[in-house]
CSV table of C-alpha atoms and ligand atoms in Angstrom, one decimal:
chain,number,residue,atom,x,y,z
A,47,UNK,CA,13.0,18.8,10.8
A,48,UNK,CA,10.8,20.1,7.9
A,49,UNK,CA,9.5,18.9,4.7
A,50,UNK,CA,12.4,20.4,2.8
A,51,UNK,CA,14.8,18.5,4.5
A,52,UNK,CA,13.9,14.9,2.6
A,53,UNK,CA,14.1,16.7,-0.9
A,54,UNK,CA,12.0,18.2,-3.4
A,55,UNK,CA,11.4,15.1,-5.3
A,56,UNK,CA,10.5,13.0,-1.9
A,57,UNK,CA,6.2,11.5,-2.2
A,58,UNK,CA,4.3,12.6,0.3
A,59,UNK,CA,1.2,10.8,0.7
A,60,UNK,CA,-1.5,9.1,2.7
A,61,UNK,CA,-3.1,6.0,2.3
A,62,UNK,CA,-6.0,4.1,2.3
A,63,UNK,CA,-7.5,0.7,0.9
A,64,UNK,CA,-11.2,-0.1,-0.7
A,65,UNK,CA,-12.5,-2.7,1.7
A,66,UNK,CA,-11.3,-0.8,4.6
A,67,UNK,CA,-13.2,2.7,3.7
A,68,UNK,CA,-16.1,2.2,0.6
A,69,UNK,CA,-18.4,0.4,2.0
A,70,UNK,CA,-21.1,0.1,-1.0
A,71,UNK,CA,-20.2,-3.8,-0.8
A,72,UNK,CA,-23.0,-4.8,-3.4
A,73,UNK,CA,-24.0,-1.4,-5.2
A,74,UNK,CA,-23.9,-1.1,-8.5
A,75,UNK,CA,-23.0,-4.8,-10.3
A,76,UNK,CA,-20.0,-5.3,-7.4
A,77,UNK,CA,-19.6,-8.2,-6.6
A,78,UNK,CA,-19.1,-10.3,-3.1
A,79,UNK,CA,-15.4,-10.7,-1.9
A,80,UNK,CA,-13.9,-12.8,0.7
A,81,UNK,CA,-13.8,-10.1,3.0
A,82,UNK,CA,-17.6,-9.8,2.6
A,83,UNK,CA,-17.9,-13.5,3.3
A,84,UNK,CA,-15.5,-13.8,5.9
A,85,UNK,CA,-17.3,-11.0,8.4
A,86,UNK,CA,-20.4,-12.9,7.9
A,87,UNK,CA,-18.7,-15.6,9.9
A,88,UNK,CA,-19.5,-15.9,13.5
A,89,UNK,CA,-16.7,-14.4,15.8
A,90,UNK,CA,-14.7,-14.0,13.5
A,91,UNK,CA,-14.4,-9.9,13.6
A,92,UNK,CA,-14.2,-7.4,17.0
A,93,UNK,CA,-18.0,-7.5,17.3
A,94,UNK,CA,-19.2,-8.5,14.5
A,95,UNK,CA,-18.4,-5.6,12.7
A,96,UNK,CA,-18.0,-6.1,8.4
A,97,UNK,CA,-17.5,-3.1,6.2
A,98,UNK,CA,-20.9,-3.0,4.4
A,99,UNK,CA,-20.8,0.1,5.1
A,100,UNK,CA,-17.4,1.4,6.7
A,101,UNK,CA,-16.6,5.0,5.8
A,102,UNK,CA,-19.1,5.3,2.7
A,103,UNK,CA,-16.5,7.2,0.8
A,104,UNK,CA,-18.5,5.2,-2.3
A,105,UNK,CA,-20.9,8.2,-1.7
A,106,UNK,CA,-18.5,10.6,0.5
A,107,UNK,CA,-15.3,10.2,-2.1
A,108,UNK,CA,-15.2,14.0,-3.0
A,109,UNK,CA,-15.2,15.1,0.5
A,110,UNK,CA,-12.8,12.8,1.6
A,111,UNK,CA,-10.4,13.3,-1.1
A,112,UNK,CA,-11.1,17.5,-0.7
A,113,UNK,CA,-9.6,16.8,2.7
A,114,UNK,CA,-6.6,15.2,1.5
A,115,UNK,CA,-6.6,18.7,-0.6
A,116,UNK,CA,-7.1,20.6,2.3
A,117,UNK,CA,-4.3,18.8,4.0
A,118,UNK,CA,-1.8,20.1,1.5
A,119,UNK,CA,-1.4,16.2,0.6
A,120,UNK,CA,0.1,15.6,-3.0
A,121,UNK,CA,-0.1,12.0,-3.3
A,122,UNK,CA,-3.2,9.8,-2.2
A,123,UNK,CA,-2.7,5.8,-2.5
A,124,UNK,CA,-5.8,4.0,-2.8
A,125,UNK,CA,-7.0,0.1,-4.1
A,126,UNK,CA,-9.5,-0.9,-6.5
A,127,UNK,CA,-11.9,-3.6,-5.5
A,128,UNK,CA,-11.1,-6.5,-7.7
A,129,UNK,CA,-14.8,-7.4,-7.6
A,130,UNK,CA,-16.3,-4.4,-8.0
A,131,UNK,CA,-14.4,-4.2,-11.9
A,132,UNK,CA,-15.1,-8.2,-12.0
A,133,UNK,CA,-18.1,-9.4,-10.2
A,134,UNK,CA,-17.3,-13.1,-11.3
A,135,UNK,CA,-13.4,-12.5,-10.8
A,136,UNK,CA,-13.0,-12.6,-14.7
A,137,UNK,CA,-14.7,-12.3,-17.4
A,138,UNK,CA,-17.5,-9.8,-17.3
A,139,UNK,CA,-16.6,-6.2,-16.6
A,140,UNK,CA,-19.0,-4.4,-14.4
A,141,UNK,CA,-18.9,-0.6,-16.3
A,142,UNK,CA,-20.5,1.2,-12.8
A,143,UNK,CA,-17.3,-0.1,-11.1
A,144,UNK,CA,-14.8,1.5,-13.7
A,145,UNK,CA,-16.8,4.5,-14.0
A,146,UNK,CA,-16.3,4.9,-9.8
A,147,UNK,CA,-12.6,4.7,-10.0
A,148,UNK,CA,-12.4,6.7,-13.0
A,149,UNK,CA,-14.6,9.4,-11.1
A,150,UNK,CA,-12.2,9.0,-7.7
A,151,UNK,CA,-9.1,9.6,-10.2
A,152,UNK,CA,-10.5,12.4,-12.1
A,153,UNK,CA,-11.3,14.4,-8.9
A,154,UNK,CA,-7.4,13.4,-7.8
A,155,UNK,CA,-6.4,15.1,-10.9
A,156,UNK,CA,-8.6,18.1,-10.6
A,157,UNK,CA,-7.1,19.0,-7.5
A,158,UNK,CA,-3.5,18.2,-8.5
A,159,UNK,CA,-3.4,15.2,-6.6
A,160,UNK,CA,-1.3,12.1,-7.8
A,161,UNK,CA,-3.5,8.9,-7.5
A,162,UNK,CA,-1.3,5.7,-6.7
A,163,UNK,CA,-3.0,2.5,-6.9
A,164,UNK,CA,-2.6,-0.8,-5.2
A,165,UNK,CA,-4.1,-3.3,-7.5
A,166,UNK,CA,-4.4,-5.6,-4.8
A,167,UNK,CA,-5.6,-5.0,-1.4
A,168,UNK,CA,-7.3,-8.3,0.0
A,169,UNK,CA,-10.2,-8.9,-1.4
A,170,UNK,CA,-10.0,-11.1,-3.5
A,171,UNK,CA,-13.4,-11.8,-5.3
A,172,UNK,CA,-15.9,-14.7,-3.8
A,173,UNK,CA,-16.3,-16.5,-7.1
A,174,UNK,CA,-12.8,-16.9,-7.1
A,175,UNK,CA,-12.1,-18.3,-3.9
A,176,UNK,CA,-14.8,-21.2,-4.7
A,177,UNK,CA,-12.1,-22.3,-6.8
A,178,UNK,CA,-9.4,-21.9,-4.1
A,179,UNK,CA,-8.5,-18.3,-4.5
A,180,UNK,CA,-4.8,-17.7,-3.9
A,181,UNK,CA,-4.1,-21.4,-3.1
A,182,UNK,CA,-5.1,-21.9,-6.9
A,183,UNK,CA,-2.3,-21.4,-9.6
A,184,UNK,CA,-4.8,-19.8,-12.2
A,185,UNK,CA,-4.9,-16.7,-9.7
A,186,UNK,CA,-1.9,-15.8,-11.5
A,187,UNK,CA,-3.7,-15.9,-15.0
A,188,UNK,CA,-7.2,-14.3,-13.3
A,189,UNK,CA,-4.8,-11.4,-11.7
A,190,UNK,CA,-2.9,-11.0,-14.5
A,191,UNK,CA,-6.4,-10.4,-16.4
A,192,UNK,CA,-7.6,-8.4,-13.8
A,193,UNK,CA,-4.4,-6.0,-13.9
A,194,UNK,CA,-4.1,-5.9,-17.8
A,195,UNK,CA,-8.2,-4.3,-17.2
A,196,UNK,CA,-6.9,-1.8,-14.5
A,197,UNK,CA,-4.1,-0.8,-17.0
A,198,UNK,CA,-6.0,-0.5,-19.8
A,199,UNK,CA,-8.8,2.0,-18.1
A,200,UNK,CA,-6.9,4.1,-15.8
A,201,UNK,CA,-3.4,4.3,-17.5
A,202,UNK,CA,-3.7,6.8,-19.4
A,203,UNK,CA,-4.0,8.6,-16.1
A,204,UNK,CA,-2.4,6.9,-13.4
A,205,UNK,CA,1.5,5.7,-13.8
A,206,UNK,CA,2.0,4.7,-9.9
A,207,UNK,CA,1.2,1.1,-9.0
A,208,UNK,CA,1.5,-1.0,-6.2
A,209,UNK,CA,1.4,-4.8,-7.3
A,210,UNK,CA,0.7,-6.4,-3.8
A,211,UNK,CA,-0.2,-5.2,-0.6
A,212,UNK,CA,1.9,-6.9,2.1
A,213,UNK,CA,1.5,-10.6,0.6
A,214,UNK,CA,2.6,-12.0,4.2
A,215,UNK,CA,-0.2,-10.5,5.8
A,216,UNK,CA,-3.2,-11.9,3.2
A,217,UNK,CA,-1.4,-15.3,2.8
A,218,UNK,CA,-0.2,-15.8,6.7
A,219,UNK,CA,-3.4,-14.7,8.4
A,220,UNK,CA,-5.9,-16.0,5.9
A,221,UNK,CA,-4.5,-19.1,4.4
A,222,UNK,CA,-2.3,-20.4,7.5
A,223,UNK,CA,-3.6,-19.1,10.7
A,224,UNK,CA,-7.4,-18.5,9.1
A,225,UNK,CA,-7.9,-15.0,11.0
A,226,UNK,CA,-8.1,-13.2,8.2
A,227,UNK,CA,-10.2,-14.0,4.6
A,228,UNK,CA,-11.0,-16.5,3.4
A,229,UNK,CA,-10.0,-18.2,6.8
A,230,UNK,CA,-8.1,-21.1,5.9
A,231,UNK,CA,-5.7,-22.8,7.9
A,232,UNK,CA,-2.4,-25.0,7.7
A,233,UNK,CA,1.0,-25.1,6.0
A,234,UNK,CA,-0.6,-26.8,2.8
A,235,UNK,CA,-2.7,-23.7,2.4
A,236,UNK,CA,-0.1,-20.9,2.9
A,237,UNK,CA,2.3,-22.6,0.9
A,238,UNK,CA,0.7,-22.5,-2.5
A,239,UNK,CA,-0.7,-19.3,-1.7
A,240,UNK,CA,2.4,-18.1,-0.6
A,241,UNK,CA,3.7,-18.7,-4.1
A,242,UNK,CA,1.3,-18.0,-6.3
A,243,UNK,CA,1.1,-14.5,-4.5
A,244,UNK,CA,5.2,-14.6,-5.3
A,245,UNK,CA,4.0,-15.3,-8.7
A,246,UNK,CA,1.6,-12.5,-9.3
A,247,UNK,CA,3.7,-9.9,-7.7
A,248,UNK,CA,6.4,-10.5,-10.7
A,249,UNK,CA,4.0,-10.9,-13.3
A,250,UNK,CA,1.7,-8.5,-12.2
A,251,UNK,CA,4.7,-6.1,-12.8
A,252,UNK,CA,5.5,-7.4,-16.0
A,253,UNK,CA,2.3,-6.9,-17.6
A,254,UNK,CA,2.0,-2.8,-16.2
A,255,UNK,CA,5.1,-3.2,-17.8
A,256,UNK,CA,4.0,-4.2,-21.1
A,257,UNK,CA,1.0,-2.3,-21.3
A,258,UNK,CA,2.0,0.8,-20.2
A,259,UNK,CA,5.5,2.6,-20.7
A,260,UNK,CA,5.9,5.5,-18.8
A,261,UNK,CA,4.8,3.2,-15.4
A,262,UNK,CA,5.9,3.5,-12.1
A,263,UNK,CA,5.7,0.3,-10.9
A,264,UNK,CA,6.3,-1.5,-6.7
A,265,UNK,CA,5.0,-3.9,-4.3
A,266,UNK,CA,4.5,-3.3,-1.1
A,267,UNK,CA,5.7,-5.6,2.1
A,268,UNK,CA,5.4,-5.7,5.6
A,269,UNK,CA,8.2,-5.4,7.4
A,270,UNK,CA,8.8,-5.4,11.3
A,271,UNK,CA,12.3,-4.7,12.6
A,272,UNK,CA,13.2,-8.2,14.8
A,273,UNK,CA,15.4,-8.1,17.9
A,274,UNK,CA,16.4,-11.6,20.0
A,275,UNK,CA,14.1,-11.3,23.4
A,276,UNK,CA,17.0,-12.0,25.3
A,277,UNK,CA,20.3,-10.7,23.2
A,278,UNK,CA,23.0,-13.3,24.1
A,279,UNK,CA,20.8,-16.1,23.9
A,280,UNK,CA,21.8,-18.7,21.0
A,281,UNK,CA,18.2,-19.8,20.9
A,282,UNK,CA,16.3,-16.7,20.8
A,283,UNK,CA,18.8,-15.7,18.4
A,284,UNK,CA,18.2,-18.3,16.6
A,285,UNK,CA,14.2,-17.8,16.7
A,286,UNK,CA,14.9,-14.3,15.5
A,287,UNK,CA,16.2,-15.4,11.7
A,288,UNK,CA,14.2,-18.2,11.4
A,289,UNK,CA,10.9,-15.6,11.8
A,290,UNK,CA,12.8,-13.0,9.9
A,291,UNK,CA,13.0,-15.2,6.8
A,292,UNK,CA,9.3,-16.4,7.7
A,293,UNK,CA,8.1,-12.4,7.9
A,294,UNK,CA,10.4,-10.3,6.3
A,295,UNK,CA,12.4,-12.2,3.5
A,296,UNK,CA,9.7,-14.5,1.9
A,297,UNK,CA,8.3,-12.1,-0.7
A,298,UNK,CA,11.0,-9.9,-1.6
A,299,UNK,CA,13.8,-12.4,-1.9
A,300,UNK,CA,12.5,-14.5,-4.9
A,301,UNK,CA,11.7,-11.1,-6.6
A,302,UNK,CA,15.0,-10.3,-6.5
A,303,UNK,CA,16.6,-13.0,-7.9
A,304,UNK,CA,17.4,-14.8,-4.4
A,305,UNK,CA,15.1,-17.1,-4.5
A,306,UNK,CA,12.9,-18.2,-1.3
A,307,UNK,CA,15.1,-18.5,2.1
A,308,UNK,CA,14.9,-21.9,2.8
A,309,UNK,CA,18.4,-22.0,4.4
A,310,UNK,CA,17.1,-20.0,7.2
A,311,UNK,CA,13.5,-21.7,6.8
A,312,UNK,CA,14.0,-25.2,5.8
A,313,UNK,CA,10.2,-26.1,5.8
A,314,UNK,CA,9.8,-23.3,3.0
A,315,UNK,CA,11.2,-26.6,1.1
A,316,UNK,CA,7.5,-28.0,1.0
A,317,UNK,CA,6.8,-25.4,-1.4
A,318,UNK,CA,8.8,-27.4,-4.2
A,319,UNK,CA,5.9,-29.0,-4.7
A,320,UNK,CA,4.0,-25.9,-6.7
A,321,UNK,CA,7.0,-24.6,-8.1
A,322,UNK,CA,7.2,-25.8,-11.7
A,323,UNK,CA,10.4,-25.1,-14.6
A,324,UNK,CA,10.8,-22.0,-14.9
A,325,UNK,CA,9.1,-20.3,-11.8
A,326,UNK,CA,12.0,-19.5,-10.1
A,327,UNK,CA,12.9,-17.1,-13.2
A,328,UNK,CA,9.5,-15.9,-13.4
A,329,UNK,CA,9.8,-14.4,-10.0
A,330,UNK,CA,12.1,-11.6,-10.4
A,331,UNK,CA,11.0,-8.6,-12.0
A,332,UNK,CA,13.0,-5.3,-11.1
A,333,UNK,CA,10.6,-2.6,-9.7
A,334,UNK,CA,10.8,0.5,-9.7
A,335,UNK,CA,10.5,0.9,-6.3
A,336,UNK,CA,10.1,-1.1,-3.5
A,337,UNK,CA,7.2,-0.3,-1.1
A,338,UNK,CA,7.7,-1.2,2.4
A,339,UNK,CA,5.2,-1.1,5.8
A,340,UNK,CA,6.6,-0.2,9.1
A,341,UNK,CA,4.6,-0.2,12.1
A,342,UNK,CA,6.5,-1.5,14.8
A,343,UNK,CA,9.4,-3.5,16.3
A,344,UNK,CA,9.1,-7.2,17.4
A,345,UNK,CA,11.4,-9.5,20.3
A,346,UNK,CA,11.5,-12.6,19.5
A,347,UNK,CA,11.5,-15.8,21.8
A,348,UNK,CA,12.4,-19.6,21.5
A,349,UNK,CA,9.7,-21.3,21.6
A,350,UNK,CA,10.0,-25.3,21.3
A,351,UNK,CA,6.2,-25.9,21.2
A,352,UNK,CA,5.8,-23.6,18.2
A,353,UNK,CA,5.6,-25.8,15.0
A,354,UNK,CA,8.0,-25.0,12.0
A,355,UNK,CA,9.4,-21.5,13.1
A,356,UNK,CA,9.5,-22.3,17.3
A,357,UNK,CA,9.3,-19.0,18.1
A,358,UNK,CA,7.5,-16.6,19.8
A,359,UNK,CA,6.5,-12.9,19.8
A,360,UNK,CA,6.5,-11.5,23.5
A,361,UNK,CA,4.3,-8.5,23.1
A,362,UNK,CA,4.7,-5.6,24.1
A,363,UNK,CA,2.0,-5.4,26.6
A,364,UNK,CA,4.3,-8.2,28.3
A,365,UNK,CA,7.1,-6.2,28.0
A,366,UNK,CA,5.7,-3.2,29.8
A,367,UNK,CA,6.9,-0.8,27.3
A,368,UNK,CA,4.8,2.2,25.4
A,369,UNK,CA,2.8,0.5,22.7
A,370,UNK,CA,-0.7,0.9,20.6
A,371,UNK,CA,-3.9,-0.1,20.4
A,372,UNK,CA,-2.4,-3.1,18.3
A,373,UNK,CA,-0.4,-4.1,21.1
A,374,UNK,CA,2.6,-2.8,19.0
A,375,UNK,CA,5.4,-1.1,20.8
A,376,UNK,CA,6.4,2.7,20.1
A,377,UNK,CA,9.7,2.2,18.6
A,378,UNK,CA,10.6,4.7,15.8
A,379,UNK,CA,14.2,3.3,15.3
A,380,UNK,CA,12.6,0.6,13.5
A,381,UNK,CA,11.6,2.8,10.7
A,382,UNK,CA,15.3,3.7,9.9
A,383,UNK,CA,16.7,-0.3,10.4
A,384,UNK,CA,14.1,-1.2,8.3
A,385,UNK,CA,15.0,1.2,5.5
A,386,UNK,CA,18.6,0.5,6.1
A,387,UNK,CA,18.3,-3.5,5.6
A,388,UNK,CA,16.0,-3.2,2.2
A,389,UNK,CA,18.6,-0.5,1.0
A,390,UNK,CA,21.5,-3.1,1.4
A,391,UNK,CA,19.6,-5.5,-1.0
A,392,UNK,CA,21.2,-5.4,-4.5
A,393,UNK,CA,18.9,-4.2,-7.2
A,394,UNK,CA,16.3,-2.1,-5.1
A,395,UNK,CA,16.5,1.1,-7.2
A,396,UNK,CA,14.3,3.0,-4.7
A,397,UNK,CA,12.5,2.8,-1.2
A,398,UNK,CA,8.9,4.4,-0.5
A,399,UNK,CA,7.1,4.0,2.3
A,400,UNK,CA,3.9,3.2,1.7
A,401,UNK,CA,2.5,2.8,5.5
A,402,UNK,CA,3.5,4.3,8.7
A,403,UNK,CA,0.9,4.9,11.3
A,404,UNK,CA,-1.0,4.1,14.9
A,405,UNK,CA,-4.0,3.3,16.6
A,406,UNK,CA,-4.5,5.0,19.9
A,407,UNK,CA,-7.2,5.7,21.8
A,408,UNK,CA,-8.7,9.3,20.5
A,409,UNK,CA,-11.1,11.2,22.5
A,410,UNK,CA,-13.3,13.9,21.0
A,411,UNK,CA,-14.0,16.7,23.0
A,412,UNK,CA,-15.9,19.8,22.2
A,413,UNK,CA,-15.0,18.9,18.0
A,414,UNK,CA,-11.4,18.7,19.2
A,415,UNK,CA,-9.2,15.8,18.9
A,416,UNK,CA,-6.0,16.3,20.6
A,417,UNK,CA,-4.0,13.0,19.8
A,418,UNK,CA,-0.5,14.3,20.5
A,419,UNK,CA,0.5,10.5,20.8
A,420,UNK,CA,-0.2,9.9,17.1
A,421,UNK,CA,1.6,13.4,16.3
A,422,UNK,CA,4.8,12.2,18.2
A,423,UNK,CA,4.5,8.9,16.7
A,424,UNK,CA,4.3,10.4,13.5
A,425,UNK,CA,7.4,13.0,14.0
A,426,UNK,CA,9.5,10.5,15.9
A,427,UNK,CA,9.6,8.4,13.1
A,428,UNK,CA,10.1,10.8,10.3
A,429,UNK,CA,12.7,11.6,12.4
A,430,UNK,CA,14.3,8.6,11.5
A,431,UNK,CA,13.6,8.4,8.3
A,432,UNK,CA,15.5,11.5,7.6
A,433,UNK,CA,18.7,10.0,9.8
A,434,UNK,CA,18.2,7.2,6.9
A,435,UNK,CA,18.2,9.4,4.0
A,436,UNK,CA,20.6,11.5,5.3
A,437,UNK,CA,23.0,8.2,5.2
A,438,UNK,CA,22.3,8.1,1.7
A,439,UNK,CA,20.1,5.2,2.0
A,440,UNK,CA,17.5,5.1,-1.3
A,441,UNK,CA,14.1,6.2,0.6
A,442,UNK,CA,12.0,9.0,-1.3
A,443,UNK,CA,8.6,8.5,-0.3
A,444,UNK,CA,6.4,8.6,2.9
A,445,UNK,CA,2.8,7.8,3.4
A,446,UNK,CA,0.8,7.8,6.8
A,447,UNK,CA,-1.4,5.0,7.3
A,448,UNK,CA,-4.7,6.2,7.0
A,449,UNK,CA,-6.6,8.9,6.1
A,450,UNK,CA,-10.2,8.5,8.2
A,451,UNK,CA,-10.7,5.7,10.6
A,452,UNK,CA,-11.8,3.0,8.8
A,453,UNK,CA,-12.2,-0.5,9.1
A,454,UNK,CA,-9.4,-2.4,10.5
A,455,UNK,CA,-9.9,-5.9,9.4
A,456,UNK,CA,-10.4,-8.5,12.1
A,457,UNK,CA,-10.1,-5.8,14.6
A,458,UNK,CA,-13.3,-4.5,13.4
A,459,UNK,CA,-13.4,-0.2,13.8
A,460,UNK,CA,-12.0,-0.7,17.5
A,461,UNK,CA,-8.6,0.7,16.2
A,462,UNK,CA,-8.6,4.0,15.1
A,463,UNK,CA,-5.7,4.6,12.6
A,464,UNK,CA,-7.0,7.9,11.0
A,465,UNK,CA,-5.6,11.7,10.9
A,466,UNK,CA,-9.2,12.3,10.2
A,467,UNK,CA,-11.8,10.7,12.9
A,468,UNK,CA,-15.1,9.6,11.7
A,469,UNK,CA,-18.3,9.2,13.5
A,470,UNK,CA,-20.2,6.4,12.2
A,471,UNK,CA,-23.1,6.8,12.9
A,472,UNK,CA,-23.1,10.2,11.0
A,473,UNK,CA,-20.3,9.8,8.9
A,474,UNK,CA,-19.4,13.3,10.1
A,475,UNK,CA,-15.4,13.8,9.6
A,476,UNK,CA,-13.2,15.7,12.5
A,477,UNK,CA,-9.7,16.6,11.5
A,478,UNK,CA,-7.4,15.6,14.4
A,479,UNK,CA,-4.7,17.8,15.6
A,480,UNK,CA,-2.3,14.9,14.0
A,481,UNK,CA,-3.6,15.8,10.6
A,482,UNK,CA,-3.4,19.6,11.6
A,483,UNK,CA,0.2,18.6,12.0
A,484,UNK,CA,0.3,16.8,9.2
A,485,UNK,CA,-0.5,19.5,7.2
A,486,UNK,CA,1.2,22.2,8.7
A,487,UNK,CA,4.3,20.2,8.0
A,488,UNK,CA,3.6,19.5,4.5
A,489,UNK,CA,2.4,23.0,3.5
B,944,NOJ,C1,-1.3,-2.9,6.9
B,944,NOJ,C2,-2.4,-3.0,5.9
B,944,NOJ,O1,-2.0,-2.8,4.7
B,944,NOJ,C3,-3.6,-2.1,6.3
B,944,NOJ,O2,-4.7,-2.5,5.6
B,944,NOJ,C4,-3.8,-2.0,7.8
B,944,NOJ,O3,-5.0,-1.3,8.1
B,944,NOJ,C5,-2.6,-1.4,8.4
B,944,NOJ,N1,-1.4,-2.1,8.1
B,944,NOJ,C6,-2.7,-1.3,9.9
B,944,NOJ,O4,-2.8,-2.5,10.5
């Protein structure tokens, strides 16, 4: 397998998020988000760990983006702090923030790098979230505001935009289960987030749209490839769609046209409550691509004590079979069934990946890092991917989840998803052999 073998018009990237890697949380007019709030809390975060400081690209941008250079890497995917362009959330523009994205994308451009942006990347700002953040339907008129500002400052050099970043993730783990920001808890929560996320991601598209014609516009969603624990079983199989529509079909079904999948979800019908006239219109918009995550398969169990979904995950630690830091299993398939059940919606024009990545345990040894279990990871699943395209199914981009070690949200900096390791106490950068790879492959 080599490069050429996807195509000469496949993306190849690497990605990264602000929260995760600026650190900078309060220089220069930004101002707090929930993620800054949130690891304030006690126990909240693997040791207390926040990312005040995380991988001070603020300061170390150049170098970091000279490696992505280096690494022969033509498209870098990175978010904008919502708080650092609008302290308050809306109304007041902080200039020093715009001026540090436009600096990051100028540099991007100097060295004939493509800068793709994800407009929204978790952290959402404080101020915001004191009037109920995401569970508040004016988040679609504040992001909306916010997005029209991103537009109007960088579009004239960037046309690739990612809407959401894996709405599941910010709305499941920090408005239903509360381990995530802002840490709220309970099906009231999650459903009204859950659709004014639904909301934003359609007319977050529509005003890129608007404002800027020559836009390449997606979203990006989680997606985990789900298997019954036990095959034959009529309950686990059962289990298996309930979660599916729970985790994989919530967000990208009402975009499409197909509305929210409360046949296989019944609760989802609490969300009538928030959904007024003409919303179910309002949340299709066609992308131009659709951006999809894919990290790992799950088994799923029947579990009666499990309110609305009575399921389970059995992890993979349970399981005994090879798996990462994450407690994810190693399965590469799930890249290509994953690819393969997005393709086989109607009216998804094109499939990137936008994530693909681990977290193992890297040892550095005289400046060496030899992480030949993030290298195979990496391969196995490209693998895949090419079986997919090879099939004809729509998939033209590919982006490894991350660039350096960074901060790994409630995990803290225990997981180390990077092709580049980063010492931080030094904030000296090491080049493991799986970015060697990386690049080898790519040049
Ligand atoms: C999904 C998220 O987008 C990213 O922020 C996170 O670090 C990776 N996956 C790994 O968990």
């Amino acid at each position: 397998m080599n490069r050429k073998d996807f195509g000469d018009d496949f993306y190849w990237g690497i990605s990264n998020a602000a929260y995760q890697v600026e650190g900078a949380n309060t220089a220069e007019g930004k101002g707090l988000s929930i993620w800054d709030v949130f690891t304030q809390k006690r126990n909240k975060i693997f040791k207390g760990h926040n990312g005040d400081i995380a991988c001070d690209y603020y300061n170390k941008f150049t170098d970091d983006i000279y490696l992505i250079y280096q690494s022969n890497i033509p498209n870098y995917r990175f978010s904008i702090s919502w708080s650092r362009i609008f302290p308050e959330g809306i109304g007041q523009i902080n200039y020093k923030g715009i001026d540090f994205y436009n600096r990051v994308i100028e540099f991007c451009l100097e060295l004939g790098i493509e800068p793709w942006i994800t407009l929204y990347h978790w952290d959402l700002p404080e101020a915001l979230q004191k009037k109920g953040g995401w569970t508040n339907r004016d988040v679609v008129q504040w992001f909306n505001e916010y997005v029209a500002c991103c537009i109007k400052n960088f579009g004239d050099r960037v046309s690739k935009w990612i809407v959401l970043n894996e709405p599941m993730v910010f709305t499941g783990a920090g408005y239903f289960l509360g381990v995530h920001a802002p840490g709220k808890k309970g099906l009231t929560n999650f459903l009204a987030a859950a659709h004014h996320a639904a909301l934003c991601q359609s007319s977050g598209g529509r005003t890129i749209r608007s404002l800027q014609s020559q836009s390449f516009i997606g979203t990006s969603f989680s997606h985990s490839h789900l298997e019954p624990f036990r095959k034959d079983d009529k309950k686990d199989q059962m289990a298996k769609i309930k979660v599916d529509a729970l985790i994989n079909r919530l967000f990208i079904e009402p975009l499409l046209g197909l509305g929210y999948p409360v046949k296989d979800l019944p609760i989802l019908n609490r969300m009538e409550k928030y959904i007024l006239a003409d919303d179910m219109q309002d949340l299709k918009f066609d992308m131009d691509f659709v951006g999809i995550q894919v990290y790992t398969r799950e088994l799923i169990k029947h579990a009666p004590l499990i309110p609305f979904v009575q399921a389970n995950i059995v992890k993979a630690s349970d399981r005994f079979v090879h798996h990462t830091i994450m407690n994810w299993e190693v399965f590469p398939n799930s890249i290509y069934e994953a690819v393969k059940r997005i393709n086989e919606y109607k009216g998804v024009k094109q499939i990137i990946v936008t994530e693909n990545g681990a977290a193992f345990d890297d040892v550095l040894y005289n400046n060496t890092i030899s992480d030949t279990l993030r290298k195979d990871y990496l391969k196995n699943h490209l693998n895949k991917l090419l079986k997919a395209k090879n099939e004809g199914i729509k998939v033209n981009g590919y982006f490894v989840w991350t660039l350096t070690d960074n901060f790994e949200w409630a995990e803290g900096y225990n997981p180390k998803f990077g092709l580049v390791h980063v010492d931080f106490l030094t904030q000296k950068r090491t080049i493991k052999d799986s970015g060697k790879w990386y690049k080898d492959f790519l040049s």
